[in-house]
mmCIF file of C-alpha atoms in Angstrom:
data_model
loop_
_atom_site.group_PDB
_atom_site.id
_atom_site.type_symbol
_atom_site.label_atom_id
_atom_site.label_comp_id
_atom_site.label_asym_id
_atom_site.label_seq_id
_atom_site.Cartn_x
_atom_site.Cartn_y
_atom_site.Cartn_z
ATOM 1 C CA UNK L 29 -0.024 0.025 0.034
ATOM 2 C CA UNK L 30 1.438 3.310 -1.164
ATOM 3 C CA UNK L 31 1.461 6.064 1.600
ATOM 4 C CA UNK L 32 -0.827 8.820 0.638
ATOM 5 C CA UNK L 33 1.284 12.163 0.725
ATOM 6 C CA UNK L 34 0.403 15.606 -0.161
ATOM 7 C CA UNK L 35 0.738 16.323 -3.875
ATOM 8 C CA UNK L 36 2.899 18.980 -5.406
ATOM 9 C CA UNK L 37 3.792 19.625 -9.170
ATOM 10 C CA UNK L 38 7.195 20.038 -10.837
ATOM 11 C CA UNK L 39 6.174 21.647 -14.088
ATOM 12 C CA UNK L 40 3.278 19.280 -15.292
ATOM 13 C CA UNK L 41 4.742 16.237 -13.323
ATOM 14 C CA UNK L 42 2.448 15.582 -10.212
ATOM 15 C CA UNK L 43 4.579 14.254 -7.193
ATOM 16 C CA UNK L 44 2.720 12.553 -4.281
ATOM 17 C CA UNK L 45 -1.016 12.251 -3.691
ATOM 18 C CA UNK L 46 -1.337 8.945 -5.319
ATOM 19 C CA UNK L 47 0.586 9.858 -8.464
ATOM 20 C CA UNK L 48 2.966 7.094 -9.916
ATOM 21 C CA UNK L 49 6.611 7.372 -8.628
ATOM 22 C CA UNK L 50 8.260 9.758 -11.169
ATOM 23 C CA UNK L 51 11.789 9.211 -12.559
ATOM 24 C CA UNK L 52 14.548 11.945 -12.222
ATOM 25 C CA UNK L 53 18.014 12.351 -13.250
ATOM 26 C CA UNK L 54 20.773 15.073 -12.990
ATOM 27 C CA UNK L 55 22.891 16.356 -15.709
ATOM 28 C CA UNK L 56 26.445 15.750 -15.588
ATOM 29 C CA UNK L 57 27.415 18.512 -17.842
ATOM 30 C CA UNK L 58 28.664 22.083 -16.817
ATOM 31 C CA UNK L 59 25.397 23.936 -16.709
ATOM 32 C CA UNK L 60 27.223 27.005 -18.241
ATOM 33 C CA UNK L 61 27.610 24.888 -21.359
ATOM 34 C CA UNK L 62 23.995 25.279 -22.593
ATOM 35 C CA UNK L 63 24.161 23.309 -25.897
ATOM 36 C CA UNK L 64 25.875 20.299 -24.079
ATOM 37 C CA UNK L 65 23.317 20.499 -21.128
ATOM 38 C CA UNK L 66 20.405 20.541 -23.649
ATOM 39 C CA UNK L 67 21.768 17.547 -25.671
ATOM 40 C CA UNK L 68 22.049 15.587 -22.548
ATOM 41 C CA UNK L 69 18.518 16.490 -21.500
ATOM 42 C CA UNK L 70 17.254 15.545 -24.806
ATOM 43 C CA UNK L 71 18.872 11.994 -24.495
ATOM 44 C CA UNK L 72 17.336 11.760 -20.835
ATOM 45 C CA UNK L 73 14.028 12.636 -22.194
ATOM 46 C CA UNK L 74 14.117 9.916 -24.942
ATOM 47 C CA UNK L 75 15.094 7.397 -22.174
ATOM 48 C CA UNK L 76 11.933 8.341 -20.353
ATOM 49 C CA UNK L 77 13.212 10.788 -17.758
ATOM 50 C CA UNK L 78 10.520 12.950 -16.376
ATOM 51 C CA UNK L 79 12.257 15.648 -14.405
ATOM 52 C CA UNK L 80 15.793 16.740 -14.729
ATOM 53 C CA UNK L 81 18.101 18.629 -12.274
ATOM 54 C CA UNK L 82 21.091 20.937 -12.998
ATOM 55 C CA UNK L 83 23.768 22.047 -10.627
ATOM 56 C CA UNK L 84 24.031 25.904 -10.113
ATOM 57 C CA UNK L 85 27.411 26.493 -8.784
ATOM 58 C CA UNK L 86 27.752 30.239 -9.657
ATOM 59 C CA UNK L 87 25.852 33.018 -11.260
ATOM 60 C CA UNK L 88 26.777 32.292 -14.685
ATOM 61 C CA UNK L 89 25.295 28.757 -14.337
ATOM 62 C CA UNK L 90 22.019 30.476 -12.859
ATOM 63 C CA UNK L 91 21.772 32.700 -15.852
ATOM 64 C CA UNK L 92 22.216 29.675 -18.291
ATOM 65 C CA UNK L 93 19.190 28.160 -16.793
ATOM 66 C CA UNK L 94 16.901 30.623 -18.895
ATOM 67 C CA UNK L 95 18.106 29.349 -22.168
ATOM 68 C CA UNK L 96 18.130 25.760 -20.784
ATOM 69 C CA UNK L 97 14.597 25.994 -19.552
ATOM 70 C CA UNK L 98 13.308 27.317 -23.108
ATOM 71 C CA UNK L 99 14.881 24.201 -24.682
ATOM 72 C CA UNK L 100 14.293 21.708 -22.372
ATOM 73 C CA UNK L 101 11.567 19.134 -22.933
ATOM 74 C CA UNK L 102 11.492 18.176 -19.253
ATOM 75 C CA UNK L 103 10.635 20.283 -16.009
ATOM 76 C CA UNK L 104 13.785 21.671 -14.658
ATOM 77 C CA UNK L 105 15.102 21.877 -11.148
ATOM 78 C CA UNK L 106 17.940 24.024 -9.893
ATOM 79 C CA UNK L 107 20.421 22.521 -7.451
ATOM 80 C CA UNK L 108 21.377 25.298 -5.183
ATOM 81 C CA UNK L 109 23.801 25.528 -2.167
ATOM 82 C CA UNK L 110 24.712 28.361 0.244
ATOM 83 C CA UNK L 111 24.037 31.382 -1.917
ATOM 84 C CA UNK L 112 20.411 32.701 -1.806
ATOM 85 C CA UNK L 113 21.103 34.898 -4.940
ATOM 86 C CA UNK L 114 21.583 31.851 -6.872
ATOM 87 C CA UNK L 115 18.232 30.601 -5.976
ATOM 88 C CA UNK L 116 16.560 33.919 -6.777
ATOM 89 C CA UNK L 117 18.309 34.014 -10.276
ATOM 90 C CA UNK L 118 17.301 30.288 -10.889
ATOM 91 C CA UNK L 119 13.559 31.411 -10.216
ATOM 92 C CA UNK L 120 13.853 34.481 -12.414
ATOM 93 C CA UNK L 121 15.172 31.953 -15.063
ATOM 94 C CA UNK L 122 11.849 30.161 -14.981
ATOM 95 C CA UNK L 123 12.936 26.722 -13.165
ATOM 96 C CA UNK L 124 10.167 24.404 -12.119
ATOM 97 C CA UNK L 125 11.722 23.589 -8.801
ATOM 98 C CA UNK L 126 14.628 24.267 -6.398
ATOM 99 C CA UNK L 127 16.623 21.835 -4.387
ATOM 100 C CA UNK L 128 18.181 23.403 -1.394
ATOM 101 C CA UNK L 129 18.547 23.421 2.457
ATOM 102 C CA UNK L 130 17.299 26.612 4.055
ATOM 103 C CA UNK L 131 19.664 25.998 6.980
ATOM 104 C CA UNK L 132 22.804 26.403 4.760
ATOM 105 C CA UNK L 133 21.263 29.673 2.872
ATOM 106 C CA UNK L 134 22.344 31.828 5.743
ATOM 107 C CA UNK L 135 20.242 34.370 7.615
ATOM 108 C CA UNK L 136 16.577 34.102 8.142
ATOM 109 C CA UNK L 137 15.819 37.095 5.904
ATOM 110 C CA UNK L 138 17.731 35.461 2.981
ATOM 111 C CA UNK L 139 15.634 32.255 3.217
ATOM 112 C CA UNK L 140 12.532 34.457 3.448
ATOM 113 C CA UNK L 141 13.594 36.147 0.106
ATOM 114 C CA UNK L 142 13.774 32.874 -1.664
ATOM 115 C CA UNK L 143 10.462 31.503 -0.285
ATOM 116 C CA UNK L 144 8.697 34.621 -1.326
ATOM 117 C CA UNK L 145 10.076 34.405 -4.775
ATOM 118 C CA UNK L 146 9.154 30.741 -4.911
ATOM 119 C CA UNK L 147 5.685 31.134 -3.340
ATOM 120 C CA UNK L 148 4.960 33.961 -6.003
ATOM 121 C CA UNK L 149 5.856 31.458 -8.958
ATOM 122 C CA UNK L 150 4.307 28.412 -7.154
ATOM 123 C CA UNK L 151 7.541 26.628 -7.249
ATOM 124 C CA UNK L 152 8.158 23.675 -5.044
ATOM 125 C CA UNK L 153 11.388 23.343 -2.918
ATOM 126 C CA UNK L 154 13.061 20.005 -2.112
ATOM 127 C CA UNK L 155 14.871 19.810 1.016
ATOM 128 C CA UNK L 156 17.788 17.532 0.325
ATOM 129 C CA UNK L 157 19.718 16.128 3.385
ATOM 130 C CA UNK L 158 22.882 14.223 2.657
ATOM 131 C CA UNK L 159 24.715 12.339 5.158
ATOM 132 C CA UNK L 160 28.076 13.737 3.701
ATOM 133 C CA UNK L 161 27.227 17.239 4.524
ATOM 134 C CA UNK L 162 25.138 17.009 7.948
ATOM 135 C CA UNK L 163 25.333 20.103 10.170
ATOM 136 C CA UNK L 164 28.182 20.124 12.540
ATOM 137 C CA UNK L 165 26.113 20.212 15.630
ATOM 138 C CA UNK L 166 24.098 17.109 14.680
ATOM 139 C CA UNK L 167 27.514 15.394 14.132
ATOM 140 C CA UNK L 168 28.531 16.389 17.515
ATOM 141 C CA UNK L 169 25.160 15.236 18.949
ATOM 142 C CA UNK L 170 24.944 11.893 17.284
ATOM 143 C CA UNK L 171 28.663 11.112 16.420
ATOM 144 C CA UNK L 172 28.159 10.349 12.745
ATOM 145 C CA UNK L 173 25.324 10.486 10.169
ATOM 146 C CA UNK L 174 22.707 8.317 11.892
ATOM 147 C CA UNK L 175 19.298 7.940 10.397
ATOM 148 C CA UNK L 176 17.973 9.904 13.518
ATOM 149 C CA UNK L 177 20.457 12.724 12.994
ATOM 150 C CA UNK L 178 19.411 12.959 9.263
ATOM 151 C CA UNK L 179 15.768 12.982 10.194
ATOM 152 C CA UNK L 180 16.316 15.699 12.757
ATOM 153 C CA UNK L 181 18.219 17.776 10.175
ATOM 154 C CA UNK L 182 15.276 17.414 7.654
ATOM 155 C CA UNK L 183 12.673 18.243 10.122
ATOM 156 C CA UNK L 184 14.583 21.419 10.999
ATOM 157 C CA UNK L 185 14.713 22.608 7.532
ATOM 158 C CA UNK L 186 10.970 21.880 7.097
ATOM 159 C CA UNK L 187 10.349 23.845 10.203
ATOM 160 C CA UNK L 188 12.001 26.922 8.737
ATOM 161 C CA UNK L 189 9.825 26.602 5.665
ATOM 162 C CA UNK L 190 6.609 26.085 7.488
ATOM 163 C CA UNK L 191 7.268 29.027 9.846
ATOM 164 C CA UNK L 192 7.371 31.054 6.610
ATOM 165 C CA UNK L 193 4.076 29.469 5.688
ATOM 166 C CA UNK L 194 5.429 27.702 2.735
ATOM 167 C CA UNK L 195 4.315 24.066 2.318
ATOM 168 C CA UNK L 196 5.212 23.251 -1.268
ATOM 169 C CA UNK L 197 7.850 20.928 -0.092
ATOM 170 C CA UNK L 198 9.384 17.451 -0.870
ATOM 171 C CA UNK L 199 12.286 15.938 1.033
ATOM 172 C CA UNK L 200 15.092 13.600 0.449
ATOM 173 C CA UNK L 201 17.424 12.014 3.033
ATOM 174 C CA UNK L 202 20.190 9.952 1.603
ATOM 175 C CA UNK L 203 23.535 8.295 2.515
ATOM 176 C CA UNK L 204 25.331 5.741 0.447
ATOM 177 C CA UNK L 205 24.806 3.154 3.004
ATOM 178 C CA UNK L 206 21.639 1.008 2.047
ATOM 179 C CA UNK L 207 20.460 0.102 5.692
ATOM 180 C CA UNK L 208 21.070 3.617 6.960
ATOM 181 C CA UNK L 209 19.024 4.960 3.971
ATOM 182 C CA UNK L 210 16.153 2.719 4.523
ATOM 183 C CA UNK L 211 15.770 3.527 8.233
ATOM 184 C CA UNK L 212 16.083 7.085 7.640
ATOM 185 C CA UNK L 213 13.304 7.034 5.170
ATOM 186 C CA UNK L 214 10.999 4.870 7.336
ATOM 187 C CA UNK L 215 11.592 7.314 10.214
ATOM 188 C CA UNK L 216 10.975 10.485 7.886
ATOM 189 C CA UNK L 217 7.745 8.703 6.395
ATOM 190 C CA UNK L 218 6.381 8.173 10.014
ATOM 191 C CA UNK L 219 7.057 11.929 10.863
ATOM 192 C CA UNK L 220 5.604 13.752 7.796
ATOM 193 C CA UNK L 221 3.065 13.703 4.873
ATOM 194 C CA UNK L 222 5.286 15.639 2.394
ATOM 195 C CA UNK L 223 6.136 13.808 -0.714
ATOM 196 C CA UNK L 224 9.505 12.086 -0.600
ATOM 197 C CA UNK L 225 12.146 11.840 -3.229
ATOM 198 C CA UNK L 226 14.046 8.684 -2.742
ATOM 199 C CA UNK L 227 17.626 7.502 -3.628
ATOM 200 C CA UNK L 228 20.878 5.978 -2.410
ATOM 201 C CA UNK L 229 23.305 8.700 -2.904
ATOM 202 C CA UNK L 230 26.762 8.081 -4.196
ATOM 203 C CA UNK L 231 25.720 4.599 -4.849
ATOM 204 C CA UNK L 232 28.641 3.805 -7.043
ATOM 205 C CA UNK L 233 29.537 2.680 -10.578
ATOM 206 C CA UNK L 234 26.990 1.414 -13.116
ATOM 207 C CA UNK L 235 27.250 -2.215 -11.866
ATOM 208 C CA UNK L 236 27.754 -1.643 -8.075
ATOM 209 C CA UNK L 237 25.462 1.479 -7.995
ATOM 210 C CA UNK L 238 22.745 -0.592 -9.726
ATOM 211 C CA UNK L 239 22.713 -3.336 -7.220
ATOM 212 C CA UNK L 240 22.667 -0.849 -4.193
ATOM 213 C CA UNK L 241 20.073 1.241 -5.584
ATOM 214 C CA UNK L 242 17.817 -1.759 -6.581
ATOM 215 C CA UNK L 243 17.898 -3.205 -3.109
ATOM 216 C CA UNK L 244 17.348 0.045 -1.309
ATOM 217 C CA UNK L 245 14.824 1.803 -3.479
ATOM 218 C CA UNK L 246 13.096 -1.728 -4.258
ATOM 219 C CA UNK L 247 12.465 -2.384 -0.550
ATOM 220 C CA UNK L 248 11.212 1.358 0.219
ATOM 221 C CA UNK L 249 8.902 1.157 -2.948
ATOM 222 C CA UNK L 250 7.622 -2.100 -1.964
ATOM 223 C CA UNK L 251 6.865 -0.492 1.617
ATOM 224 C CA UNK L 252 4.767 2.193 -0.143
ATOM 225 C CA UNK L 253 7.559 4.895 0.504
ATOM 226 C CA UNK L 254 8.661 7.015 -2.303
ATOM 227 C CA UNK L 255 6.792 9.547 -4.592
ATOM 228 C CA UNK L 256 9.806 10.545 -6.958
ATOM 229 C CA UNK L 257 13.245 8.789 -7.374
ATOM 230 C CA UNK L 258 16.609 9.040 -8.813
ATOM 231 C CA UNK L 259 19.114 6.346 -9.181
ATOM 232 C CA UNK L 260 22.705 7.801 -8.411
ATOM 233 C CA UNK L 261 25.236 6.300 -10.796
ATOM 234 C CA UNK L 262 28.851 7.122 -11.682
ATOM 235 C CA UNK L 263 28.309 7.174 -15.458
ATOM 236 C CA UNK L 264 26.221 8.455 -18.234
ATOM 237 C CA UNK L 265 22.917 9.555 -16.514
ATOM 238 C CA UNK L 266 20.814 7.935 -19.103
ATOM 239 C CA UNK L 267 21.713 4.586 -17.137
ATOM 240 C CA UNK L 268 20.095 5.997 -14.119
ATOM 241 C CA UNK L 269 16.768 6.366 -15.979
ATOM 242 C CA UNK L 270 16.865 2.919 -17.455
ATOM 243 C CA UNK L 271 17.701 1.452 -14.084
ATOM 244 C CA UNK L 272 14.973 3.315 -12.303
ATOM 245 C CA UNK L 273 12.338 2.055 -14.717
ATOM 246 C CA UNK L 274 13.415 -1.644 -14.437
ATOM 247 C CA UNK L 275 13.141 -1.306 -10.442
ATOM 248 C CA UNK L 276 9.601 0.182 -10.899
ATOM 249 C CA UNK L 277 8.671 -2.290 -13.553
ATOM 250 C CA UNK L 278 9.838 -5.358 -11.566
ATOM 251 C CA UNK L 279 7.575 -4.187 -8.789
ATOM 252 C CA UNK L 280 4.763 -3.623 -11.138
ATOM 253 C CA UNK L 281 4.537 0.068 -10.301
ATOM 254 C CA UNK L 282 5.401 1.469 -13.819
ATOM 255 C CA UNK L 283 5.747 0.065 -17.277
ATOM 256 C CA UNK L 284 8.147 1.456 -19.656
ATOM 257 C CA UNK L 285 10.219 -0.672 -22.341
ATOM 258 C CA UNK L 286 10.047 -4.417 -22.735
ATOM 259 C CA UNK L 287 10.107 -6.877 -20.052
ATOM 260 C CA UNK L 288 13.295 -8.943 -21.181
ATOM 261 C CA UNK L 289 13.810 -12.391 -19.842
ATOM 262 C CA UNK L 290 16.898 -14.378 -20.605
ATOM 263 C CA UNK L 291 18.485 -17.472 -18.905
ATOM 264 C CA UNK L 292 21.820 -17.440 -17.189
ATOM 265 C CA UNK L 293 22.990 -20.368 -19.372
ATOM 266 C CA UNK L 294 24.547 -23.751 -17.975
ATOM 267 C CA UNK L 295 26.260 -26.991 -19.301
ATOM 268 C CA UNK L 296 22.991 -27.843 -21.193
ATOM 269 C CA UNK L 297 23.027 -24.794 -23.327
ATOM 270 C CA UNK L 298 24.084 -25.814 -26.932
ATOM 271 C CA UNK L 299 24.178 -22.244 -28.465
ATOM 272 C CA UNK L 300 26.378 -19.268 -27.735
ATOM 273 C CA UNK L 301 23.562 -17.533 -26.025
ATOM 274 C CA UNK L 302 25.157 -14.593 -24.172
ATOM 275 C CA UNK L 303 25.945 -12.460 -27.387
ATOM 276 C CA UNK L 304 22.507 -13.189 -28.697
ATOM 277 C CA UNK L 305 20.916 -11.984 -25.712
ATOM 278 C CA UNK L 306 23.039 -8.804 -25.442
ATOM 279 C CA UNK L 307 22.245 -8.036 -28.930
ATOM 280 C CA UNK L 308 18.536 -8.460 -28.723
ATOM 281 C CA UNK L 309 18.361 -6.264 -25.545
ATOM 282 C CA UNK L 310 20.527 -3.773 -27.050
ATOM 283 C CA UNK L 311 18.577 -3.433 -30.358
ATOM 284 C CA UNK L 312 15.133 -3.376 -28.567
ATOM 285 C CA UNK L 313 16.293 -0.969 -25.642
ATOM 286 C CA UNK L 314 14.530 2.014 -27.392
ATOM 287 C CA UNK L 315 11.098 0.169 -27.818
ATOM 288 C CA UNK L 316 8.309 1.387 -25.314
ATOM 289 C CA UNK L 317 5.883 -1.544 -25.479
ATOM 290 C CA UNK L 318 4.248 -3.557 -22.730
ATOM 291 C CA UNK L 319 5.616 -6.938 -24.107
ATOM 292 C CA UNK L 320 7.799 -9.848 -22.857
ATOM 293 C CA UNK L 321 10.674 -10.980 -24.958
ATOM 294 C CA UNK L 322 12.465 -14.115 -23.884
ATOM 295 C CA UNK L 323 15.935 -15.466 -24.977
ATOM 296 C CA UNK L 324 16.344 -19.028 -23.647
ATOM 297 C CA UNK L 325 19.108 -21.550 -24.213
ATOM 298 C CA UNK L 326 18.164 -24.980 -23.803
ATOM 299 C CA UNK L 327 15.107 -27.336 -23.808
ATOM 300 C CA UNK L 328 14.555 -27.813 -20.037
ATOM 301 C CA UNK L 329 12.899 -24.122 -19.379
ATOM 302 C CA UNK L 330 13.404 -22.492 -22.683
ATOM 303 C CA UNK L 331 10.414 -23.616 -24.701
ATOM 304 C CA UNK L 332 7.938 -22.943 -21.518
ATOM 305 C CA UNK L 333 9.596 -19.421 -21.074
ATOM 306 C CA UNK L 334 9.589 -18.533 -24.762
ATOM 307 C CA UNK L 335 5.905 -19.772 -25.314
ATOM 308 C CA UNK L 336 4.919 -17.723 -22.195
ATOM 309 C CA UNK L 337 6.487 -14.536 -23.702
ATOM 310 C CA UNK L 338 4.914 -12.380 -26.481
ATOM 311 C CA UNK L 339 8.135 -13.287 -28.518
ATOM 312 C CA UNK L 340 10.897 -15.583 -27.795
ATOM 313 C CA UNK L 341 13.556 -18.007 -28.833
ATOM 314 C CA UNK L 342 14.648 -21.426 -27.290
ATOM 315 C CA UNK L 343 17.924 -22.737 -28.248
ATOM 316 C CA UNK L 344 18.787 -26.223 -29.458
ATOM 317 C CA UNK L 345 22.009 -27.553 -31.006
ATOM 318 C CA UNK L 346 23.311 -24.628 -33.055
ATOM 319 C CA UNK L 347 19.836 -23.366 -33.717
ATOM 320 C CA UNK L 348 16.851 -22.210 -31.957
ATOM 321 C CA UNK L 349 13.054 -22.097 -32.128
ATOM 322 C CA UNK L 350 11.334 -18.851 -32.710
ATOM 323 C CA UNK L 351 8.149 -18.259 -30.930
ATOM 324 C CA UNK L 352 5.317 -15.682 -31.259
ATOM 325 C CA UNK L 353 2.440 -15.481 -28.790
ATOM 326 C CA UNK L 354 3.023 -19.130 -27.812
ATOM 327 C CA UNK L 355 3.360 -20.511 -31.164
ATOM 328 C CA UNK L 356 6.380 -21.945 -32.968
ATOM 329 C CA UNK L 357 7.024 -19.979 -36.131
ATOM 330 C CA UNK L 358 10.147 -21.665 -37.371
ATOM 331 C CA UNK L 359 13.579 -22.955 -36.556
ATOM 332 C CA UNK L 360 16.398 -20.356 -36.957
ATOM 333 C CA UNK L 361 20.124 -21.065 -37.293
ATOM 334 C CA UNK L 362 22.109 -19.551 -34.389
ATOM 335 C CA UNK L 363 23.833 -16.784 -36.412
ATOM 336 C CA UNK L 364 20.383 -15.552 -37.472
ATOM 337 C CA UNK L 365 18.534 -15.772 -34.079
ATOM 338 C CA UNK L 366 19.072 -12.170 -33.021
ATOM 339 C CA UNK L 367 17.923 -10.924 -36.249
ATOM 340 C CA UNK L 368 14.992 -13.065 -36.467
ATOM 341 C CA UNK L 369 13.700 -12.197 -33.004
ATOM 342 C CA UNK L 370 14.279 -8.568 -33.450
ATOM 343 C CA UNK L 371 12.530 -8.320 -36.883
ATOM 344 C CA UNK L 372 9.531 -10.306 -35.571
ATOM 345 C CA UNK L 373 9.145 -7.861 -32.549
ATOM 346 C CA UNK L 374 9.578 -4.779 -34.826
ATOM 347 C CA UNK L 375 6.939 -5.986 -37.402
ATOM 348 C CA UNK L 376 4.232 -3.360 -37.684
#
């Protein structure tokens, strides 16, 4: 059962309030390089990304957001730290959301200025607590970034905004450790009804980061926690989007792209299945259809899995059977299997 939270909107994307968990990513480009940033946003949009965030390290980056916003097919969030003037300029540039911590913006009047400008434009603010940048007093109190310390930090930032009569808020609370992230989000979910942005921060490279994110985010989503998500990976951010959708798809929460099934191979496999599976998955990665495609290697589970799929192959000795909706179409030589399966899937 998904927890029902308040609903906000980032551009035209609803967050919380029963809306599906949305998929975000963050540009790895220099925001001041408008062309490169828009090119990356375009690739993210093609992959299914629904919201994109850009770093704003200085005023030049804040000013570049205006042109990026005009050219972006996705709602745009500005990532702000320390300088309230950057937040004000980002809002002037037309961004759809801010990511900042009111506590590190400085004096109360500076926070009030940002909140006033955000409220006038109905722009939500994400409070983003990260274990690597926790307030010094909380580190002294708790010793290190415990889940309780991070929740206390988040609630302190929330209190600042609430005292300014501002409630267009979503919250994230992340560390690179999966178990601490899980506990922190559980505690936070019990404490507030604001929508939650979930993620395992600094999760790692595409391989290790995918595993940590899948475990952590999968558990949270299965427990009904999470209104929007980012998979943080060291690599092309397009991978973040694909992994996010695979996590959501595996839990039956969202559907984008094909459901790809392939066997791990064993001593019974009599065809070179691994390159066939990799080629089929690569060539169908762009396809946004609610179908199952199976690439199987032997006669034990292969025919059954391929028959249950919308399209599939089941390997034999140097060849394979091609299936469509449970029916055998024909035998295909091993070197033609990938082509035959892809062509069948792509037929109009």
